[in-house]
Structure formats: C-alpha cells, structure tokens
Amino acid sequence: MNWKWNGSLLLGTMLVLALLSGCGGKTEPGPPAGDSQEVQEDRPAEGAAALGSLASFTAGTLDGETFTQEDLAGKDVTVFNFWALTCPPCIAEMPDIAAFEKALPDNVAVVTVCLDGYGSEDSVQEVLENAGFEGTTLITGEGDLLDLASQLMYTPTTVLADSGGALVGEAIIGGQADLSAVYLAAVNQALEAGGKDEISLGDA
C-alpha cells in the first residue's frame, strides 16, 4: 500500500469530518446535520500531545515533493495548520497565516495540510496564491500524519511539533481573532519548553 493511496484515505476521511463538523462542530455518528456551523473564535485550546506525534510519517506536497519527519529536524518548531477547501473560516485566515509565516526567523516553519486537496490541486494553489502563502502545503500523507488527522474533530486546527516530531503545547482550534499573537505565544511556549530562545516576528 503506497503513501499516495493512504493519503487519499486521509483526505477522504477528513473531508467527511469537515462536512459533518461544518468546520467547527464536533463530529457525531450519522448523516450530516444540514447547515454548516461557523467556527467559533478563540475556541479553548486542547493538549496537542493527546493527538499523537509526528515522529514517523511520509507526506506529499502540493509541489509534488516528499515531506517527512526528517524535514522537521532542521527547525526548532514547526507549526502545522490543518485546513480544508470546504471550510470558509480556514480560507479566511490563510492570509494571516501567510503573513505570520513570512515574518518568522529561520528556526521556525509553518506547514499547512489541506485535508481535501488531493485531486483539487488547482483550487488549493489558487487559495494559497490569493493568500500569499509561500510555505509548504501537504495534500497526502501516511503514518503519524494520518493518525493525527484522524484524531481531529475541527478545522482549522493548528498543532506545533518539535524537531523530533513530538507535539508540544496545546492545539489551537478554530479561527483566531489575532492569529499572529496566538501563534507567536504558542511558538515561544514550545521553544521555552525545549530550552530554546524566544523569537519575535520580523516584517511580513
């Protein structure tokens, strides 16, 4: 079973979850409830470690490259934002994510994971170009990435991983009124926990 097939399973599963949850609601068994529910701002964070880790995974990028846990080793913290084309709040916050990514120093990275992007690459590219996001976007995956995605009940959800793939801090769930401030605080908390110096944001 190759990773692209697993990635399709990941994305298909998460698309169903996104549709059921309406971007912000808890997934329940049974058919979709009908009208989608807008994501709530500043949903309380949850411990990310309970979702698993990213110590061993393989993923495919929007550009057709391969991304694995080895790519995390060169960064002190990597921010993973899980989003979907079917989630308007996810798309609405993408320009803020793009600005945050551009303002980061070299030891911190942002990776987005489009859960329904496989087979819709042109749509994903359009969203990212409109937002100005120039970082890495994953559209397929297996291993720990698949396991992690299967634990998510909301989009957008953002988690932070250290250089070894351990999830650190708390998951950031839902849209954020001040995304840069929330993400920066989470990154600095993760850096401090790893004995690293805090960062500040440069000009986006």
C-alpha positions as MATLAB code, in Angstrom:
seq = 'MNWKWNGSLLLGTMLVLALLSGCGGKTEPGPPAGDSQEVQEDRPAEGAAALGSLASFTAGTLDGETFTQEDLAGKDVTVFNFWALTCPPCIAEMPDIAAFEKALPDNVAVVTVCLDGYGSEDSVQEVLENAGFEGTTLITGEGDLLDLASQLMYTPTTVLADSGGALVGEAIIGGQADLSAVYLAAVNQALEAGGKDEISLGDA';
ca = [
       0.000    0.000    0.000;
       1.715    3.193   -1.119;
       1.622    6.525    0.621;
      -0.456    8.228   -2.065;
      -3.249    5.728   -1.527;
      -3.033    6.272    2.206;
      -3.032    9.991    1.588;
      -6.241    9.695   -0.389;
      -7.762    7.825    2.529;
      -6.581   10.544    4.894;
      -8.070   13.274    2.794;
     -11.307   11.454    2.093;
     -11.813   10.740    5.768;
     -11.063   14.297    6.771;
     -13.333   15.708    4.054;
     -16.213   13.730    5.566;
     -15.270   15.047    9.004;
     -15.138   18.614    7.743;
     -18.538   18.288    6.117;
     -20.040   16.727    9.220;
     -18.495   19.270   11.522;
     -19.239   22.307    9.382;
     -15.675   23.487   10.089;
     -16.266   23.972   13.787;
     -18.595   21.417   15.253;
     -17.870   18.091   16.882;
     -18.218   15.098   14.586;
     -21.005   12.742   15.554;
     -22.058    9.406   14.012;
     -24.818    9.567   11.436;
     -25.683   11.799    8.474;
     -24.737   15.468    8.210;
     -26.973   17.756   10.211;
     -27.602   20.123    7.285;
     -26.486   23.732    7.550;
     -22.809   24.155    8.322;
     -21.886   25.773   11.588;
     -19.483   28.700   11.643;
     -16.290   28.137   13.557;
     -16.197   29.851   16.907;
     -13.450   32.374   17.513;
     -10.809   31.531   20.090;
     -12.041   28.040   20.887;
     -10.299   26.752   24.045;
      -7.015   25.024   23.295;
      -6.514   21.328   23.946;
      -3.331   19.443   24.804;
      -1.746   18.516   21.478;
       0.242   15.558   22.826;
      -3.030   13.656   23.262;
      -3.390   13.674   19.468;
      -0.211   11.628   18.989;
       3.058   12.701   17.384;
       4.720   13.309   14.038;
       7.786   11.195   14.729;
       7.333    8.962   11.667;
       5.382    9.957    8.575;
       5.586   10.495    4.844;
       3.583   13.146    3.020;
       3.243   14.540   -0.464;
       3.410   18.280   -1.034;
       1.345   20.398   -3.397;
       4.519   20.790   -5.482;
       4.895   17.024   -5.895;
       7.760   16.673   -3.424;
       8.042   14.374   -0.405;
       7.968   15.705    3.156;
       8.829   13.540    6.169;
       9.777   13.796    9.815;
      13.352   14.381    8.650;
      12.278   17.811    7.406;
      11.343   18.732   10.970;
      14.852   18.100   12.250;
      16.190   21.370   10.850;
      13.653   23.501   12.721;
      13.203   24.072   16.436;
       9.423   24.265   15.964;
       7.163   23.525   13.002;
       3.602   24.857   13.027;
       1.090   22.555   11.272;
      -2.193   24.151   10.202;
      -4.879   21.641    9.167;
      -7.482   23.171    6.862;
      -9.937   22.292    4.106;
     -11.282   23.814    0.925;
     -14.773   23.176    2.306;
     -14.075   25.335    5.378;
     -14.625   29.078    4.759;
     -13.042   30.137    8.094;
      -9.904   28.180    7.145;
      -9.602   30.077    3.880;
     -10.418   33.388    5.546;
      -7.483   33.068    7.947;
      -4.962   31.946    5.312;
      -3.673   35.496    4.620;
      -2.901   35.845    8.346;
      -1.079   32.511    8.277;
       0.864   33.678    5.214;
       1.886   36.918    6.934;
       2.909   35.015   10.068;
       4.993   32.548    8.054;
       6.833   35.321    6.221;
       7.704   37.088    9.482;
       9.287   34.041   11.148;
      13.017   33.512   11.718;
      14.699   30.505   10.086;
      14.367   28.177   13.098;
      10.541   28.098   12.920;
       8.434   26.935    9.972;
       4.765   26.813    9.017;
       3.332   23.852    7.094;
      -0.290   23.731    6.008;
      -2.136   20.448    5.498;
      -5.077   20.676    3.093;
      -7.270   17.738    4.074;
      -9.331   17.734    0.878;
      -6.662   18.965   -1.516;
      -5.764   15.696   -3.233;
      -7.368   15.839   -6.667;
      -8.144   19.536   -6.219;
      -4.619   20.862   -6.501;
      -5.572   23.810   -8.705;
      -8.103   25.006   -6.117;
      -5.568   24.650   -3.324;
      -2.993   26.587   -5.330;
      -5.497   29.361   -6.003;
      -6.329   29.733   -2.301;
      -2.655   29.845   -1.352;
      -1.716   32.302   -4.108;
      -4.586   34.616   -3.181;
      -3.459   34.495    0.444;
       0.218   34.969   -0.381;
       1.283   31.759    1.379;
       4.671   30.570    0.117;
       5.455   27.787    2.594;
       4.956   24.033    2.298;
       1.469   22.575    1.864;
       0.796   18.853    2.250;
      -2.026   17.145    0.365;
      -1.335   13.444    1.050;
       0.135   11.541    3.963;
       0.556    8.335    5.885;
       1.980    7.117    9.183;
       1.743    9.505   12.114;
       0.267   12.244    9.921;
      -2.652   10.002    9.005;
      -3.091    9.002   12.655;
      -3.041   12.633   13.775;
      -5.523   13.755   11.129;
      -7.925   11.001   12.158;
      -7.995   12.448   15.692;
      -9.066   15.926   14.585;
     -12.681   16.982   15.021;
     -12.451   20.617   13.912;
     -10.995   22.672   11.104;
      -8.975   24.739   11.288;
      -6.774   23.026   13.862;
      -3.144   24.000   14.393;
      -0.520   21.982   16.279;
       3.181   22.515   16.916;
       5.904   19.893   16.603;
       9.479   19.997   17.858;
      12.487   18.867   15.834;
      11.857   15.232   16.796;
       8.212   15.295   15.817;
       6.778   15.427   19.336;
       3.661   17.578   19.569;
       4.172   20.366   22.079;
       1.919   22.818   23.834;
      -1.772   22.945   23.062;
      -3.731   22.535   19.852;
      -5.137   25.817   18.549;
      -8.690   25.087   17.495;
     -10.872   27.368   15.413;
     -10.253   30.769   13.898;
      -8.290   33.279   15.951;
      -9.119   36.963   16.249;
      -5.397   37.809   16.486;
      -3.713   34.862   14.800;
      -0.147   36.190   14.887;
      -0.283   36.889   18.627;
      -1.807   33.488   19.411;
       0.639   31.601   17.193;
       3.638   33.565   18.443;
       2.736   32.852   22.074;
       2.362   29.144   21.258;
       5.680   29.033   19.407;
       7.526   30.782   22.222;
       5.993   28.446   24.782;
       7.215   25.485   22.718;
      10.683   26.995   22.329;
      10.937   27.663   26.044;
       9.903   24.080   26.813;
      12.723   22.897   24.554;
      15.309   25.170   26.141;
      15.444   27.488   23.124;
      15.371   31.268   22.971;
      12.097   33.014   22.287;
      11.549   34.681   18.935;
       9.925   37.880   17.736;
       8.331   38.483   14.371;
      10.081   40.447   11.664;
       8.400   42.460    8.943;
       5.991   40.340    6.916;
];
